[in-house]
Coordinates of C-alpha atoms in Angstrom, one line a residue:
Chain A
X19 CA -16.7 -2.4 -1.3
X20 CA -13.2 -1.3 -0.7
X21 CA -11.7 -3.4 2.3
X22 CA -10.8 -1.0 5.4
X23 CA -7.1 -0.7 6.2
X24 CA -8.3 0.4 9.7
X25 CA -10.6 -2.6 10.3
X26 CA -8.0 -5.3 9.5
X27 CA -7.1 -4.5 12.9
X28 CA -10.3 -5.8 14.8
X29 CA -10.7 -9.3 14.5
X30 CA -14.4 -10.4 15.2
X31 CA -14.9 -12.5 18.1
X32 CA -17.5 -13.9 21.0
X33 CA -15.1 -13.6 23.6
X34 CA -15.2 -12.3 27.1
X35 CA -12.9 -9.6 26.4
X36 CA -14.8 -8.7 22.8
X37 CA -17.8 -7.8 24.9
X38 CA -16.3 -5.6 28.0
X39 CA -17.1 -1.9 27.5
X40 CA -14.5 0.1 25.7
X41 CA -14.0 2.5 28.1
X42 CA -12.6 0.1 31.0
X43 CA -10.5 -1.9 28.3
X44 CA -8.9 1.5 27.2
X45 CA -8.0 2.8 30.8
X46 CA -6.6 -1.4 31.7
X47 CA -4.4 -0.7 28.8
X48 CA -3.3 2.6 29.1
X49 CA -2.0 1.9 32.6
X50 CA -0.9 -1.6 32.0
X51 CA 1.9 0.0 29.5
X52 CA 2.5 2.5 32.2
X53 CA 3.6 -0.3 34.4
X54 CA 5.4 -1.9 31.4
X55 CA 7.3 1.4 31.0
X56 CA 8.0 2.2 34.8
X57 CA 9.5 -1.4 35.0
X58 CA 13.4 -1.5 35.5
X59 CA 15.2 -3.1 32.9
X60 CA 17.1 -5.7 35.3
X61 CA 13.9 -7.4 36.0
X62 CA 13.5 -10.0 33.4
X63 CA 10.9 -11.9 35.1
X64 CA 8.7 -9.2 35.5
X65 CA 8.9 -8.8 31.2
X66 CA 8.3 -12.6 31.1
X67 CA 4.8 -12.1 33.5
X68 CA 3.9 -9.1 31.3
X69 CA 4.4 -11.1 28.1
X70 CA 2.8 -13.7 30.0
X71 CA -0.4 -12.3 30.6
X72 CA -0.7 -10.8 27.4
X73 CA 0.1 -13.7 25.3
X74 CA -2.6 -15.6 27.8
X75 CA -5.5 -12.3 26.7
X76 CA -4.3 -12.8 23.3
X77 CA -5.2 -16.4 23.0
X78 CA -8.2 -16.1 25.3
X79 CA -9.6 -13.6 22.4
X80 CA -8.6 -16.0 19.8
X81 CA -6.5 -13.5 17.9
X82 CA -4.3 -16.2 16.6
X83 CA -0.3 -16.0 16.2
X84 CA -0.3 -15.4 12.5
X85 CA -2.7 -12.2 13.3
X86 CA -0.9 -11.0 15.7
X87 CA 2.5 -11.4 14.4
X88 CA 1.6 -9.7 11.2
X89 CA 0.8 -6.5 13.3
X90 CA 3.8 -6.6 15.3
X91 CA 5.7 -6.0 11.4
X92 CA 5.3 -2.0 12.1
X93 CA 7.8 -2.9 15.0
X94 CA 10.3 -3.5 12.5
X95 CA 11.8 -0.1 12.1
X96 CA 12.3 0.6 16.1
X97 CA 14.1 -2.6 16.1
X98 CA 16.2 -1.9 13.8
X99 CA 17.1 1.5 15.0
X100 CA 17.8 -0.3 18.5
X101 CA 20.0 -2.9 17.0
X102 CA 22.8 -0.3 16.5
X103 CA 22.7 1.3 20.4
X104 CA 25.4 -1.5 21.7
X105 CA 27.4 -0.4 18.9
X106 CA 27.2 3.4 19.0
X107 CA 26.8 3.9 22.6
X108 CA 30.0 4.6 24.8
X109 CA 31.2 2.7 28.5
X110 CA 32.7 -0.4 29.4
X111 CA 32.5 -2.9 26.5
X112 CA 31.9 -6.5 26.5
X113 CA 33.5 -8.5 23.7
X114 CA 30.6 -10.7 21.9
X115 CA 32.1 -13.1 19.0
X116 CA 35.0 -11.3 18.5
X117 CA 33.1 -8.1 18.4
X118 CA 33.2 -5.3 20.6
X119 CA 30.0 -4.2 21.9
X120 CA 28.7 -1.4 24.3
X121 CA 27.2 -2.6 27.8
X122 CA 25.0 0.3 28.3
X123 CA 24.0 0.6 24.6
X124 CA 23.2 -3.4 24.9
X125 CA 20.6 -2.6 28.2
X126 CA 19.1 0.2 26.3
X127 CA 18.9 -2.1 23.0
X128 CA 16.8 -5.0 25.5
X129 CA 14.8 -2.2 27.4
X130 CA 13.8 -0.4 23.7
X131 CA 13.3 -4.1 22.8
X132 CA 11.4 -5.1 25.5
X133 CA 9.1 -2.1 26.1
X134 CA 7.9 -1.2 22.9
X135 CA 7.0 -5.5 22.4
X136 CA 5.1 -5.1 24.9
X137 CA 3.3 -2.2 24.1
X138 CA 2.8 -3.0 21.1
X139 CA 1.0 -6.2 22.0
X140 CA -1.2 -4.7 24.3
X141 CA -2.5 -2.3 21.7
X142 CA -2.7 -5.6 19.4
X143 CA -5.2 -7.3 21.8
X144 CA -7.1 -3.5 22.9
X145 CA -7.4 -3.1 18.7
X146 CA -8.6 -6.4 17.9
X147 CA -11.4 -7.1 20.6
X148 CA -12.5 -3.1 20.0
X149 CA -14.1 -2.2 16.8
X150 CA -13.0 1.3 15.9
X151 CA -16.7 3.2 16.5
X152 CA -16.6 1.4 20.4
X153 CA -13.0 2.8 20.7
X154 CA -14.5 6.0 20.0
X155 CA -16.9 5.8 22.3
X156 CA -14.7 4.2 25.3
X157 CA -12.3 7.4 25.0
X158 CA -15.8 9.9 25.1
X159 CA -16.5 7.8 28.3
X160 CA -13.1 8.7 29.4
X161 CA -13.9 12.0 29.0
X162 CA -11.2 12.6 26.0
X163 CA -12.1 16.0 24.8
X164 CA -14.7 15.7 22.0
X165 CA -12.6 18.1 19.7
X166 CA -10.1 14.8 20.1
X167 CA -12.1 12.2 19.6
X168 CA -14.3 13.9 16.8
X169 CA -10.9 14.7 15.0
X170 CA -10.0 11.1 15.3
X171 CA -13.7 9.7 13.8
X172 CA -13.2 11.9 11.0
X173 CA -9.7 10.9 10.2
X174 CA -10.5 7.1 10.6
X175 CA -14.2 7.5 8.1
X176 CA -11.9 9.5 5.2
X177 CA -9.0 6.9 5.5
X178 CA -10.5 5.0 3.0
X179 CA -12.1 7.1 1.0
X180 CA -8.8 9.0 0.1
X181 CA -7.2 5.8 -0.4
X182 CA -9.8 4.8 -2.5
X183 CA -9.6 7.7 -4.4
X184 CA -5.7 7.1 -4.7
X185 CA -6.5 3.4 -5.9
X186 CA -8.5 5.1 -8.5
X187 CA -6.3 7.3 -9.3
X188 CA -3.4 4.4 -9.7
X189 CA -5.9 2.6 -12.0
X190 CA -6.3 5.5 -14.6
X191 CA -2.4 6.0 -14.4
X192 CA -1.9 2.8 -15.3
X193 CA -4.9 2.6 -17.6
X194 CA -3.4 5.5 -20.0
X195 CA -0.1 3.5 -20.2
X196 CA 2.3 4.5 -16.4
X197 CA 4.6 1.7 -15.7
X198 CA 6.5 2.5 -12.8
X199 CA 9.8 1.1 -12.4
X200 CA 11.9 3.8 -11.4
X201 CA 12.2 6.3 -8.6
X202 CA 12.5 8.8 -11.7
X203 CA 8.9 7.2 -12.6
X204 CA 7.7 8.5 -9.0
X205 CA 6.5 12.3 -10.8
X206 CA 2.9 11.8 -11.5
X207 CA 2.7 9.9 -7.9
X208 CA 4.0 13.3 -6.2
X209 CA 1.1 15.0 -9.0
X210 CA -1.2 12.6 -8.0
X211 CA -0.6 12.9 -4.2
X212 CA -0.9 16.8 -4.3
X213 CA -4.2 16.3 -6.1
X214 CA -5.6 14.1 -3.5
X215 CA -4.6 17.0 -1.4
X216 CA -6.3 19.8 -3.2
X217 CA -9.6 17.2 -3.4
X218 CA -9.5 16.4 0.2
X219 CA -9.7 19.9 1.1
X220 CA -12.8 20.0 -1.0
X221 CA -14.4 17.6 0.5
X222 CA -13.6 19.2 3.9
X223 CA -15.9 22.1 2.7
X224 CA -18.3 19.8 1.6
X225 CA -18.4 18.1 4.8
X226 CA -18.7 21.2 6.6
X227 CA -21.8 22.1 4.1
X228 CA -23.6 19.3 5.1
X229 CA -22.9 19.3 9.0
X230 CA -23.6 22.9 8.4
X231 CA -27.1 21.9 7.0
X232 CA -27.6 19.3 9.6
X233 CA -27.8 22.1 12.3
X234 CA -23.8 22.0 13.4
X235 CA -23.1 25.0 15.6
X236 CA -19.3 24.4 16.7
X237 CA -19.8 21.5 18.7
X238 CA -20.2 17.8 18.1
X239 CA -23.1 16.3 19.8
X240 CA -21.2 13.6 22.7
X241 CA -22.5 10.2 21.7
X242 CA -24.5 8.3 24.1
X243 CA -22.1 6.8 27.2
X244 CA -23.4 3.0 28.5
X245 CA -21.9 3.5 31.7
X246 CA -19.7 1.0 33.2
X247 CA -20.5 -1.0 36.0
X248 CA -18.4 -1.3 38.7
X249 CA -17.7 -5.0 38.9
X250 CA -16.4 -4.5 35.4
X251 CA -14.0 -1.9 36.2
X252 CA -12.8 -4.0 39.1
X253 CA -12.4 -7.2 37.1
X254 CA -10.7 -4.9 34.4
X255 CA -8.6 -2.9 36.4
X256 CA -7.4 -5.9 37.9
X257 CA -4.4 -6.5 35.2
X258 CA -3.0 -3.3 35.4
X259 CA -3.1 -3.6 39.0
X260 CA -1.6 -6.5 38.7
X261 CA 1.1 -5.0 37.1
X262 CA 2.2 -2.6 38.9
X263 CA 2.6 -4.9 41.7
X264 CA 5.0 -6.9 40.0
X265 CA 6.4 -2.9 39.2
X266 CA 6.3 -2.3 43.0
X267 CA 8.4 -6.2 43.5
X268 CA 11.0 -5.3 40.8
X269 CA 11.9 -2.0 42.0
X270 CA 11.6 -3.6 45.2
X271 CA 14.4 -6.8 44.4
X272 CA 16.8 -4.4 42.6
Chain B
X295 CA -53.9 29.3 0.4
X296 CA -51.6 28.1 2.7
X297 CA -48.2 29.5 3.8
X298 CA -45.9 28.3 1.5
X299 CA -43.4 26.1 2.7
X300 CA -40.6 27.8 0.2
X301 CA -41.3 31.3 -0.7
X302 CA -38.3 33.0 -2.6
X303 CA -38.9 36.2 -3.6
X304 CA -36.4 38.0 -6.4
X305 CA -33.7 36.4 -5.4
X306 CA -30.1 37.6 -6.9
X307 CA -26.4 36.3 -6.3
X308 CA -23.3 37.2 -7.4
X309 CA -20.1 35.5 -6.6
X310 CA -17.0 37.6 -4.8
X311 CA -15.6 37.2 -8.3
X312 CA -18.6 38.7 -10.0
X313 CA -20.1 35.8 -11.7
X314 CA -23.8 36.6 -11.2
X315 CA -25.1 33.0 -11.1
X316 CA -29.0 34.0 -9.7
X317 CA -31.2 36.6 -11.1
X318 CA -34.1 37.5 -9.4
X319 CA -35.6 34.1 -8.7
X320 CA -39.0 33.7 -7.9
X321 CA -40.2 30.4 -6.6
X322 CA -42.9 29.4 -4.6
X323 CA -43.2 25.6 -3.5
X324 CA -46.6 24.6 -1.1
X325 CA -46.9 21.5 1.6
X326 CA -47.3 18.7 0.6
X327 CA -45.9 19.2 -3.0
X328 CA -43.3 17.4 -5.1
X329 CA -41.2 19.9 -7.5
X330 CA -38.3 19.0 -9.6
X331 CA -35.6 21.5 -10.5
X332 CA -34.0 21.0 -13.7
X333 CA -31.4 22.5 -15.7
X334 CA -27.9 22.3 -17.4
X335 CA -24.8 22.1 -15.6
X336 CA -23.9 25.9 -14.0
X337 CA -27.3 27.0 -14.5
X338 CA -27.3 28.4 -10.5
X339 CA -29.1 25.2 -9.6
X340 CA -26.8 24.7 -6.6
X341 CA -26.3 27.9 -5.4
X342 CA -30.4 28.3 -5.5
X343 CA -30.6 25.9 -3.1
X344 CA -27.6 26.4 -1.1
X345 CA -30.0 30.1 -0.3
X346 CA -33.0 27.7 1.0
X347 CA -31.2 26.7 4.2
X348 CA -29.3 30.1 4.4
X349 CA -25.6 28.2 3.6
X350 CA -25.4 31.0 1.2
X351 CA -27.7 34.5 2.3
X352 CA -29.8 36.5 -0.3
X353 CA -27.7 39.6 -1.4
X354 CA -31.2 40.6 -3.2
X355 CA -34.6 39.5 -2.7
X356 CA -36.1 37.2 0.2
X357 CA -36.2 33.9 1.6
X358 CA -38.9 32.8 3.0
X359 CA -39.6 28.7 4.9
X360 CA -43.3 28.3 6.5
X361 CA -43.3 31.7 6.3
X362 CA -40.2 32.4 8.3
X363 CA -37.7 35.2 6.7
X364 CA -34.4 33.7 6.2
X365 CA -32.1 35.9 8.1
X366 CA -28.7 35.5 10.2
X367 CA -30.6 35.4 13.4
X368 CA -32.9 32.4 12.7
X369 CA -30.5 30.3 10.3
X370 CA -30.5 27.7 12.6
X371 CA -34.3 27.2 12.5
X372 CA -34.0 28.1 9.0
X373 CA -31.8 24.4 8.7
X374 CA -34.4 22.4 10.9
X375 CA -36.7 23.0 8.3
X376 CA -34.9 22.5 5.6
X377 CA -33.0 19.2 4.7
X378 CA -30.6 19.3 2.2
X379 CA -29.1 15.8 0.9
X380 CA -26.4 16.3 -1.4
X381 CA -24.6 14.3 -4.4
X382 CA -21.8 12.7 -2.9
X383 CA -23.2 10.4 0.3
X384 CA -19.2 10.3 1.2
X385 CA -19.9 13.9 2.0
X386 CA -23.1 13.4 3.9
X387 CA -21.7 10.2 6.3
X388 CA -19.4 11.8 8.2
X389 CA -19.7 9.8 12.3
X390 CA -17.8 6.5 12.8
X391 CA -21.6 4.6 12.3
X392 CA -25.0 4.8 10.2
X393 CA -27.1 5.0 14.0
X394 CA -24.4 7.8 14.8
X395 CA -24.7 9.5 12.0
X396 CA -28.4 9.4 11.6
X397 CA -28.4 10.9 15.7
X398 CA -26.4 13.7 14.4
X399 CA -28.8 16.2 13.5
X400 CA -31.3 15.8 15.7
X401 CA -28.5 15.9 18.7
X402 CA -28.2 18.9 17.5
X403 CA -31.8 20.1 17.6
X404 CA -31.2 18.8 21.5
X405 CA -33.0 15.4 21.6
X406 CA -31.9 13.0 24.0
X407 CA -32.2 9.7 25.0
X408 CA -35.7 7.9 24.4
X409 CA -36.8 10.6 22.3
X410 CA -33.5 10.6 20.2
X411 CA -33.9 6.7 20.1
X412 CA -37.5 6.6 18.6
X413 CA -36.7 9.6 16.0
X414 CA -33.7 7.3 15.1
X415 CA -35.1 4.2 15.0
X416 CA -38.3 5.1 12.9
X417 CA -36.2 7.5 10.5
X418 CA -33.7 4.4 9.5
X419 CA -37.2 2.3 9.7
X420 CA -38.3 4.9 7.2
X421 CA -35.5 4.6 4.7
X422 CA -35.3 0.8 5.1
X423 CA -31.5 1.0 6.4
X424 CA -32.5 -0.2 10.4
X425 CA -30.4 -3.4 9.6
X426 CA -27.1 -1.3 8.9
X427 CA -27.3 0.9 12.1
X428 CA -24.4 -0.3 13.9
X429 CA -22.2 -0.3 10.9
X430 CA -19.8 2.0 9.4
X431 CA -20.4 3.8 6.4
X432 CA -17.7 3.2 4.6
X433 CA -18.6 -0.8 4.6
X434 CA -21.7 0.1 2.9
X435 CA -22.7 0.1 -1.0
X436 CA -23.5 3.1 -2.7
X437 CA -27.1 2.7 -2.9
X438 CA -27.3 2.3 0.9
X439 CA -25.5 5.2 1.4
X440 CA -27.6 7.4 -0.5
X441 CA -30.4 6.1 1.8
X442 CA -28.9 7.0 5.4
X443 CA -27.8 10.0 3.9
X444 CA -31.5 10.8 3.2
X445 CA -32.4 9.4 6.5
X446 CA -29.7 11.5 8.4
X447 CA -31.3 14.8 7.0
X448 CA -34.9 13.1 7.4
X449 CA -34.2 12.5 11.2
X450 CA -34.6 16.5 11.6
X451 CA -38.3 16.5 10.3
X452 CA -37.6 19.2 7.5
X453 CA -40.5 21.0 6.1
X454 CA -38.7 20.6 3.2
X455 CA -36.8 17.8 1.6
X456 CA -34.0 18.7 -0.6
X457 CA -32.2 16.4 -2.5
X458 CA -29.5 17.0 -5.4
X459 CA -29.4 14.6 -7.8
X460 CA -30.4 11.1 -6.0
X461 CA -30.2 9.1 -8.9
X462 CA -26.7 9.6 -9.7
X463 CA -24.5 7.2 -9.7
X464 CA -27.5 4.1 -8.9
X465 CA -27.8 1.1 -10.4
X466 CA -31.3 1.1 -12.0
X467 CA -33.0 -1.7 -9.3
X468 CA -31.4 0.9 -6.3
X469 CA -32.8 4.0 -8.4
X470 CA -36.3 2.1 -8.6
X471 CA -36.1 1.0 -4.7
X472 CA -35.3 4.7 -4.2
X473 CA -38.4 6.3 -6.2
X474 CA -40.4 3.9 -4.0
X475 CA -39.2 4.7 -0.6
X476 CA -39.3 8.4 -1.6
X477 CA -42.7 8.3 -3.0
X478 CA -44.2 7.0 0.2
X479 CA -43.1 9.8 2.2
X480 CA -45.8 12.4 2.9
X481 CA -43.0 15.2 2.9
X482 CA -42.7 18.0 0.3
X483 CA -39.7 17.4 -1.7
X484 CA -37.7 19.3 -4.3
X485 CA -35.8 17.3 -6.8
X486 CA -32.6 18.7 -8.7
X487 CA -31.8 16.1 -11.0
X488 CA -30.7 15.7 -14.9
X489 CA -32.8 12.1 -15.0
X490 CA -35.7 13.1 -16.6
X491 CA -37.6 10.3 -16.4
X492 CA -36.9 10.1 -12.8
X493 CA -38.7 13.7 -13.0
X494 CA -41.3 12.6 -14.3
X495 CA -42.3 9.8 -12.2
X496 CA -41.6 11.6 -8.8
X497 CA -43.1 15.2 -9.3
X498 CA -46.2 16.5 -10.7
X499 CA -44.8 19.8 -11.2
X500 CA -41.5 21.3 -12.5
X501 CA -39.0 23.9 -13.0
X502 CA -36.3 24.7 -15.4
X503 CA -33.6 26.7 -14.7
X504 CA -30.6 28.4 -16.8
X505 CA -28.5 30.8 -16.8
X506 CA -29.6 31.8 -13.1
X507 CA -33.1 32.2 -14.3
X508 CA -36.0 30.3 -13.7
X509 CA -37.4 30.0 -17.2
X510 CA -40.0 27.7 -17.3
X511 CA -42.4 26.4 -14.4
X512 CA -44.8 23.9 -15.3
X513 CA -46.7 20.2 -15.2
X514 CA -43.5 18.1 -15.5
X515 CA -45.0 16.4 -18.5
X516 CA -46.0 19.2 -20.6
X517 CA -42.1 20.8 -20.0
X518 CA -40.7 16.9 -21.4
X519 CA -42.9 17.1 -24.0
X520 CA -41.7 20.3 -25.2
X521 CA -38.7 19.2 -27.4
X522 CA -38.3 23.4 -28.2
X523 CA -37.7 24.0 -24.3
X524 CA -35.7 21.0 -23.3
X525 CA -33.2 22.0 -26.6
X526 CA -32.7 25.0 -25.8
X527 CA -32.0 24.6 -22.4
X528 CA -29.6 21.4 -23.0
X529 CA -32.1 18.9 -21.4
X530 CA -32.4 15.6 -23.1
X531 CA -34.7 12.9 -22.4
X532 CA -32.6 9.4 -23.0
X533 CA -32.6 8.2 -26.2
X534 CA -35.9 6.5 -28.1
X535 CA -38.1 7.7 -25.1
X536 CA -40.8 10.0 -25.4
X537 CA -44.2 11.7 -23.1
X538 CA -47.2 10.2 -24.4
X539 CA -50.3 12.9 -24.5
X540 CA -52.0 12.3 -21.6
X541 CA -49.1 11.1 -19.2

């Protein structure tokens, strides 16, 4: 069967962390990049914890460095677009090997640099101890609006289908002779992309049909919600918490 | 006799555009039976039973489940009753997992919790899929996913069972497991389908359709063994097999 794109982010594991309810995993995340975000850009140490902690969850889970690193690629185009702040931005400049760079536009290079790593990592190690359906759930425990989360399911089930149905499409290009070299040969992709457009919105009927037929009145039914327990939220919440404490010292030492 | 389960009385549709694809259908199906529709492609097939769960509503005639009317009021009930699987399981599989998915219409009949559970659990039982509960549908083969489609429409106890074309698109062990499963179930079933064959083995009695007409209603193996009928209605049994007398 066609491998998921979306599952390549959940790697299977016994861990502690693999088996903690979505919901509490979700809200330690959400708050821990809070912190992240809320920390001044002086305070290196308090990075270094952060990265830290979450190279230590990372490990723990047995996500791996070549897993993780792999995922940190779609990073790639924010660093990029932060690599030319110390030499656009304006203010006192600071001569680096002969060139001349911007101070500010170097602090907002490391805080773009250091904030979005570390978001990024946390979603890493949230995505791969959370299979997608849990994730689901956890954010109906969090009393995400269902409209939200039900838009979400059916975007993450159709992923593959459509792709599949590009794939297939690809093939039979192919098949009947397409070579594509060229951006010029790039035509019957723009064709082939409208007509996954035009098919998708067919199926949407179809889909409706059949929830139609399965008694769907407007709303989607909530799914069923194993409550937390409390000790788990503690335990949980205890690395945000964490976090912002080392926010509270940082803002604290400036 | 009994109430029927489907009673459709002159039936007639026309699209918006004026294609007239139903002419005053009559079709009566009782408990407990097992029917198969058949016709060529465009005969009104679909839109026929697109009417039985009131997706489409009768511009002339009546539709009639258990001896409920079909009418905008009671479409809802009209649904419960009826369970419509339909060609493409992609279609039918639409929650993140099979147990999700399965729960989905009878969430919406307002089960909960225990209740819910057992439906679920002896539904999946039912269509031999309880092993794939937790996973998602689109990590399943096809075969399987004809099954919890079935089983997603079976969780609502229809009246009726609906199912267009289940054979398509099986490997032949799948479309034998299939005809097994199916055959065990005590529910009345209407079968649209082109595979013949499959016809013949699952229903007892059947109906041809073209042109929006129902134009022949009859033991299934009398209608395959009428070469005339099947001709001139573009219905073909695969080649080198024929109905023995007596079958």
């Amino acid at each position: 069967m066609a491998g998921g794109h979306v599952h390549a982010l959940y790697r299977h594991g016994e861990s502690a962390l693999h088996g903690l309810l979505p919901q509490t995993k979700i809200a330690a995340a959400f708050l821990f990049v809070f912190a992240v975000v809320a920390t001044p850009r002086e305070a290196f140490w308090a990075f270094g914890s952060y990265a830290f902690i979450l190279i230590g969850l990372a490990a723990y889970a047995g996500l791996g460095i070549k897993f993780v690193a792999t995922r940190m690629i779609v990073e790639i185009p924010f660093v990029i677009a932060s690599l030319a702040f110390p030499f656009i931005a304006g203010g006192d400049k600071v001569t680096v090997l002969g060139i001349q760079l911007s101070q500010s536009g170097l602090w907002d290079m490391w805080n773009v640099l250091a904030k979005a790593t570390l978001g990024l990592l946390t979603s890493i190690v949230l995505a791969g101890t959370t299979e997608i359906p849990n994730m689901l759930k956890g954010l109906d425990a969090l009393r995400v609006p269902r409209v939200i989360t039900a838009i979400m399911g059916f975007m993450i089930r159709y992923l593959d289908v459509v792709l599949g149905e590009f794939r297939r499409m690809r093939v039979a290009m192919r098949s009947r002779g397409h070579d594509p070299k060229w951006l010029g040969h790039a035509r019957p992709y723009a064709a082939s992309a409208g007509a996954i457009f035009v098919r998708s919105y067919e199926r949407g009927e179809r889909v409706y049909l059949a929830m139609a037929s399965r008694g769907y009145a407007g709303h989607m039914p909530r799914s069923t919600i194993e409550p937390a327990p409390a000790t788990q939220w503690l335990g949980v919440l205890a690395v945000p918490m964490f976090a912002w404490l080392i926010v509270a010292l940082a803002w604290w030492s400036l | 006799m009994s109430v029927p389960t489907i009673a459709v009385e002159g039936l007639g549709f026309s699209y918006p555009d004026g294609t007239v694809a139903l002419h005053s259908i009559d079709l009566h199906i009782h408990p407990g039976e097992r029917v198969a529709l058949l016709g060529p492609n465009g005969a009104g097939k679909t839109t026929l039973i697109l009417h039985l769960n009131g997706i489409h509503m009768p511009q002339h005639g009546s539709v009639a489940v258990s001896g409920l009317e079909l009418s905008r009021d009671n479409v809802m009930e009209i649904r419960r009753r009826v369970g419509i699987v339909f060609q493409d399981p992609d279609d039918q599989l639409f929650m993140p997992t099979v147990r999700a998915d399965v729960e989905f219409g009878p969430r919406n009949l307002g089960l909960e919790g225990d209740e819910l559970d057992e439906r679920v659990d002896a539904t999946l039982e039912t269509m031999e899929v309880a092993d794939l509960a937790e996973r998602p549908p689109n990590h399943l083969s096809f075969g399987q996913k004809r099954r919890v489609a079935i089983a997603g429409v079976l969780a609502m106890e229809p009246a009726i069972l609906v199912l267009d074309e289940p054979t398509s698109n099986l490997d032949p062990a799948s479309r034998r497991e299939l005809a097994t499963t199916l055959r065990a179930l005590d529910t009345t079933l209407l079968v649209v389908t082109h595979d013949l064959p499959f016809a013949l083995e699952m229903c007892p009695r059947t109906l041809v359709m073209d042109e929006g007409r129902i134009v022949a209603n009859a033991e299934t193996a009398e209608i395959l063994r009428n070469d005339e009928l099947l001709k001139q209605h573009r219905l073909e049994l695969p080649y080198g097999l024929s109905i023995a007398v007596g079958d």
